[in-house]
């Protein structure tokens, strides 16, 4: 079959990537969607079970740091669009192992940029009709004061964690490839996502899982840090819109306009999860356990997404209460998925399946 477009989505077996893959495979049957993923601890093919047999979908296990391998995939599939989500994404892990973050987030992005440049420059039409879309985070902007305004696209970069430093560095490389070589790049920086298929090391799925198992809820510091939460499918819709209608060389901020102090969010999670489990009100409140703060813990993130709303007409579709209800329900009805990722069983299965490849 001849496809209208051939799009590579990196990190498509992860949390946000799986929602983007699902959206594109279902919405664009005339596009071929190729998911490239290394299947690290955070990548799980169970996240894509419902699309794996679609005729316009292909999965390739591979590492974005493998420049020759990436180049071959671009050529084999005639890739004309790249949506790049593959990354190491957890701040706490970046504090323990910063090298892994520099390797994947910086060198992996560079390898992908250079492969796209080389492949597209080798074609008669060059960069015409091509697009390299890099998915980044609001954490590159650093931290805000409690009443210190919002991050805009003009906010100077000031990353504090090894994770955000590696993402900031990758953003700089993406811009450099546009400014130096004319690569048709776009970047978006999004606030904290939540929803189904998030690895339960991040606050929301970890706490739902712990409430379900009546385990302690480790709140860092005093729980006063503020995050701006966006339902993951709203992020995926924004990515679709920006990929198709965003302007080359531009940056778009994506956010939920939905700020919560961690401790208040934890109370909402407890109330919702207890209710859905049939526990009496307040049953799990005593699980809240204040623990030593995260090193360099950014106090507040909050996004101004006016540009995206005004120029491309995007806005979040879900109210937070509705999004949280859907999310808690999903984790409670998908306990097999939760047990699979927490036990690591899926990782052993991949090692067996891809042995020697
Ligand atoms: P995730 O950790 O759930 O998934 C990352 C995926 O990338 C996994 O499937 C993993 O196997 C894959 N991967 C890791 N290293 C790879 C490599 N070297 N080669 C190929 N694949 C590799 O992450 P996520 O939360 O879905 O985040 C996706 C992207 O969105 C990241 O770039 C992240 O920085 C960005 N982002 C995340 C959030 C958030 O709240 N989660 C917010 C804003 C931006
Ligand atoms: P997280 O989900 O790791 O996202 P990020 O660090 O990228 O914002 O954490 C969200 C907030 O919750 C952050 O302020 C750290 C805090 N947190 C806890 O208090 N306890 C935990 O166990 C975790 C994982 C996070």
GROMACS .gro file of N, CA and C and ligand atoms in nm, residues 89-92 137-139 161 163 191-193 198-207 210 216-229 260-263 265-266 289 291-294 297-301, ligand 2:
model
  184
   89UNK      N    1   1.279   0.992   3.135
   89UNK     CA    2   1.184   1.099   3.169
   89UNK      C    3   1.162   1.123   3.319
   90UNK      N    4   1.230   1.047   3.405
   90UNK     CA    5   1.197   1.062   3.547
   90UNK      C    6   1.306   1.137   3.624
   91UNK      N    7   1.268   1.249   3.684
   91UNK     CA    8   1.364   1.337   3.754
   91UNK      C    9   1.444   1.262   3.860
   92UNK      N   10   1.376   1.180   3.941
   92UNK     CA   11   1.447   1.109   4.049
   92UNK      C   12   1.556   1.017   3.994
  137UNK      N   13   0.965   1.957   2.753
  137UNK     CA   14   0.897   1.976   2.881
  137UNK      C   15   0.906   2.121   2.930
  138UNK      N   16   0.813   2.160   3.016
  138UNK     CA   17   0.820   2.294   3.075
  138UNK      C   18   0.934   2.305   3.176
  139UNK      N   19   0.991   2.188   3.216
  139UNK     CA   20   1.094   2.191   3.320
  139UNK      C   21   1.222   2.261   3.273
  161UNK      N   22   1.743   2.028   3.721
  161UNK     CA   23   1.772   1.885   3.744
  161UNK      C   24   1.850   1.830   3.625
  163UNK      N   25   1.765   1.584   3.455
  163UNK     CA   26   1.663   1.559   3.352
  163UNK      C   27   1.635   1.685   3.272
  191UNK      N   28   0.348   2.082   3.013
  191UNK     CA   29   0.346   2.066   3.159
  191UNK      C   30   0.324   1.918   3.196
  192UNK      N   31   0.311   1.888   3.325
  192UNK     CA   32   0.296   1.748   3.372
  192UNK      C   33   0.173   1.682   3.312
  193UNK      N   34   0.191   1.564   3.257
  193UNK     CA   35   0.079   1.486   3.203
  193UNK      C   36   0.032   1.383   3.305
  198UNK      N   37   0.074   0.545   3.243
  198UNK     CA   38   0.194   0.613   3.295
  198UNK      C   39   0.266   0.518   3.391
  199UNK      N   40   0.395   0.511   3.379
  199UNK     CA   41   0.472   0.418   3.462
  199UNK      C   42   0.458   0.457   3.610
  200UNK      N   43   0.426   0.360   3.697
  200UNK     CA   44   0.396   0.394   3.837
  200UNK      C   45   0.518   0.424   3.923
  201UNK      N   46   0.603   0.512   3.869
  201UNK     CA   47   0.710   0.574   3.949
  201UNK      C   48   0.678   0.722   3.959
  202UNK      N   49   0.588   0.770   3.870
  202UNK     CA   50   0.547   0.911   3.871
  202UNK      C   51   0.434   0.927   3.971
  203UNK      N   52   0.419   1.049   4.023
  203UNK     CA   53   0.331   1.074   4.138
  203UNK      C   54   0.192   1.009   4.128
  204UNK      N   55   0.119   1.038   4.021
  204UNK     CA   56  -0.023   0.998   4.020
  204UNK      C   57  -0.041   0.846   4.015
  205UNK      N   58   0.018   0.774   3.919
  205UNK     CA   59  -0.003   0.628   3.920
  205UNK      C   60   0.060   0.560   4.041
  206UNK      N   61   0.174   0.612   4.089
  206UNK     CA   62   0.237   0.552   4.208
  206UNK      C   63   0.143   0.560   4.327
  207UNK      N   64   0.082   0.677   4.345
  207UNK     CA   65  -0.002   0.695   4.463
  207UNK      C   66  -0.133   0.616   4.451
  210UNK      N   67  -0.038   0.268   4.534
  210UNK     CA   68  -0.011   0.252   4.678
  210UNK      C   69  -0.139   0.255   4.761
  216UNK      N   70   0.239   0.323   5.215
  216UNK     CA   71   0.262   0.466   5.241
  216UNK      C   72   0.271   0.548   5.112
  217UNK      N   73   0.230   0.676   5.123
  217UNK     CA   74   0.236   0.770   5.010
  217UNK      C   75   0.348   0.869   5.040
  218UNK      N   76   0.466   0.853   4.979
  218UNK     CA   77   0.580   0.939   5.014
  218UNK      C   78   0.571   1.078   4.952
  219UNK      N   79   0.528   1.175   5.033
  219UNK     CA   80   0.518   1.314   4.984
  219UNK      C   81   0.652   1.383   5.012
  220UNK      N   82   0.714   1.435   4.906
  220UNK     CA   83   0.846   1.499   4.923
  220UNK      C   84   0.832   1.633   4.995
  221UNK      N   85   0.921   1.657   5.091
  221UNK     CA   86   0.921   1.786   5.163
  221UNK      C   87   0.788   1.807   5.232
  222UNK      N   88   0.732   1.931   5.213
  222UNK     CA   89   0.604   1.961   5.280
  222UNK      C   90   0.486   1.944   5.185
  223UNK      N   91   0.514   1.898   5.064
  223UNK     CA   92   0.404   1.879   4.968
  223UNK      C   93   0.355   2.010   4.910
  224UNK      N   94   0.439   2.115   4.920
  224UNK     CA   95   0.392   2.247   4.876
  224UNK      C   96   0.429   2.280   4.732
  225UNK      N   97   0.502   2.190   4.668
  225UNK     CA   98   0.541   2.215   4.528
  225UNK      C   99   0.417   2.212   4.439
  226UNK      N  100   0.420   2.295   4.336
  226UNK     CA  101   0.302   2.310   4.251
  226UNK      C  102   0.333   2.262   4.109
  227UNK      N  103   0.241   2.184   4.052
  227UNK     CA  104   0.254   2.138   3.914
  227UNK      C  105   0.126   2.171   3.840
  228UNK      N  106   0.138   2.187   3.708
  228UNK     CA  107   0.025   2.222   3.621
  228UNK      C  108  -0.010   2.095   3.542
  229UNK      N  109  -0.124   2.034   3.572
  229UNK     CA  110  -0.152   1.899   3.521
  229UNK      C  111  -0.241   1.901   3.398
  260UNK      N  112  -0.187   2.263   4.085
  260UNK     CA  113  -0.220   2.198   4.212
  260UNK      C  114  -0.096   2.187   4.299
  261UNK      N  115  -0.112   2.219   4.428
  261UNK     CA  116  -0.006   2.185   4.525
  261UNK      C  117  -0.009   2.034   4.541
  262UNK      N  118   0.108   1.971   4.551
  262UNK     CA  119   0.112   1.825   4.559
  262UNK      C  120   0.021   1.770   4.668
  263UNK      N  121   0.024   1.833   4.786
  263UNK     CA  122  -0.052   1.776   4.897
  263UNK      C  123  -0.203   1.782   4.871
  265UNK      N  124  -0.338   1.773   4.571
  265UNK     CA  125  -0.362   1.671   4.468
  265UNK      C  126  -0.369   1.531   4.532
  266UNK      N  127  -0.279   1.507   4.627
  266UNK     CA  128  -0.277   1.376   4.694
  266UNK      C  129  -0.411   1.354   4.767
  289UNK      N  130   0.281   1.020   5.402
  289UNK     CA  131   0.406   1.013   5.478
  289UNK      C  132   0.501   1.119   5.421
  291UNK      N  133   0.838   1.273   5.346
  291UNK     CA  134   0.974   1.218   5.339
  291UNK      C  135   1.071   1.328   5.296
  292UNK      N  136   1.200   1.298   5.303
  292UNK     CA  137   1.304   1.395   5.266
  292UNK      C  138   1.276   1.448   5.126
  293UNK      N  139   1.294   1.578   5.111
  293UNK     CA  140   1.263   1.641   4.982
  293UNK      C  141   1.357   1.594   4.872
  294UNK      N  142   1.310   1.600   4.748
  294UNK     CA  143   1.394   1.573   4.631
  294UNK      C  144   1.501   1.682   4.622
  297UNK      N  145   1.451   2.036   4.425
  297UNK     CA  146   1.310   2.024   4.388
  297UNK      C  147   1.251   2.158   4.342
  298UNK      N  148   1.212   2.167   4.215
  298UNK     CA  149   1.154   2.291   4.162
  298UNK      C  150   1.022   2.320   4.232
  299UNK      N  151   1.008   2.446   4.277
  299UNK     CA  152   0.891   2.480   4.358
  299UNK      C  153   0.762   2.480   4.277
  300UNK      N  154   0.766   2.545   4.162
  300UNK     CA  155   0.638   2.559   4.088
  300UNK      C  156   0.663   2.561   3.938
  301UNK      N  157   0.578   2.487   3.864
  301UNK     CA  158   0.573   2.496   3.718
  301UNK      C  159   0.432   2.539   3.680
  359LIG     P1  160   0.669   1.356   3.914
  359LIG     O1  161   0.543   1.280   3.882
  359LIG     O2  162   0.795   1.279   3.936
  359LIG     O3  163   0.687   1.465   3.799
  359LIG     P2  164   0.793   1.592   3.790
  359LIG     O4  165   0.899   1.573   3.890
  359LIG     O5  166   0.844   1.579   3.651
  359LIG     O6  167   0.709   1.713   3.813
  359LIG     O7  168   0.642   1.441   4.043
  359LIG     C1  169   0.535   1.534   4.052
  359LIG     C2  170   0.549   1.608   4.184
  359LIG     O8  171   0.526   1.514   4.291
  359LIG     C3  172   0.688   1.664   4.207
  359LIG     O9  173   0.676   1.789   4.275
  359LIG     C4  174   0.755   1.562   4.297
  359LIG     C5  175   0.640   1.506   4.378
  359LIG     N1  176   0.652   1.365   4.419
  359LIG     C6  177   0.633   1.329   4.553
  359LIG    O10  178   0.607   1.413   4.639
  359LIG     N2  179   0.647   1.198   4.586
  359LIG     C7  180   0.676   1.100   4.496
  359LIG    O11  181   0.688   0.982   4.534
  359LIG     C8  182   0.691   1.140   4.358
  359LIG     C9  183   0.724   1.037   4.253
  359LIG    C10  184   0.678   1.273   4.324
   0.00000   0.00000   0.00000
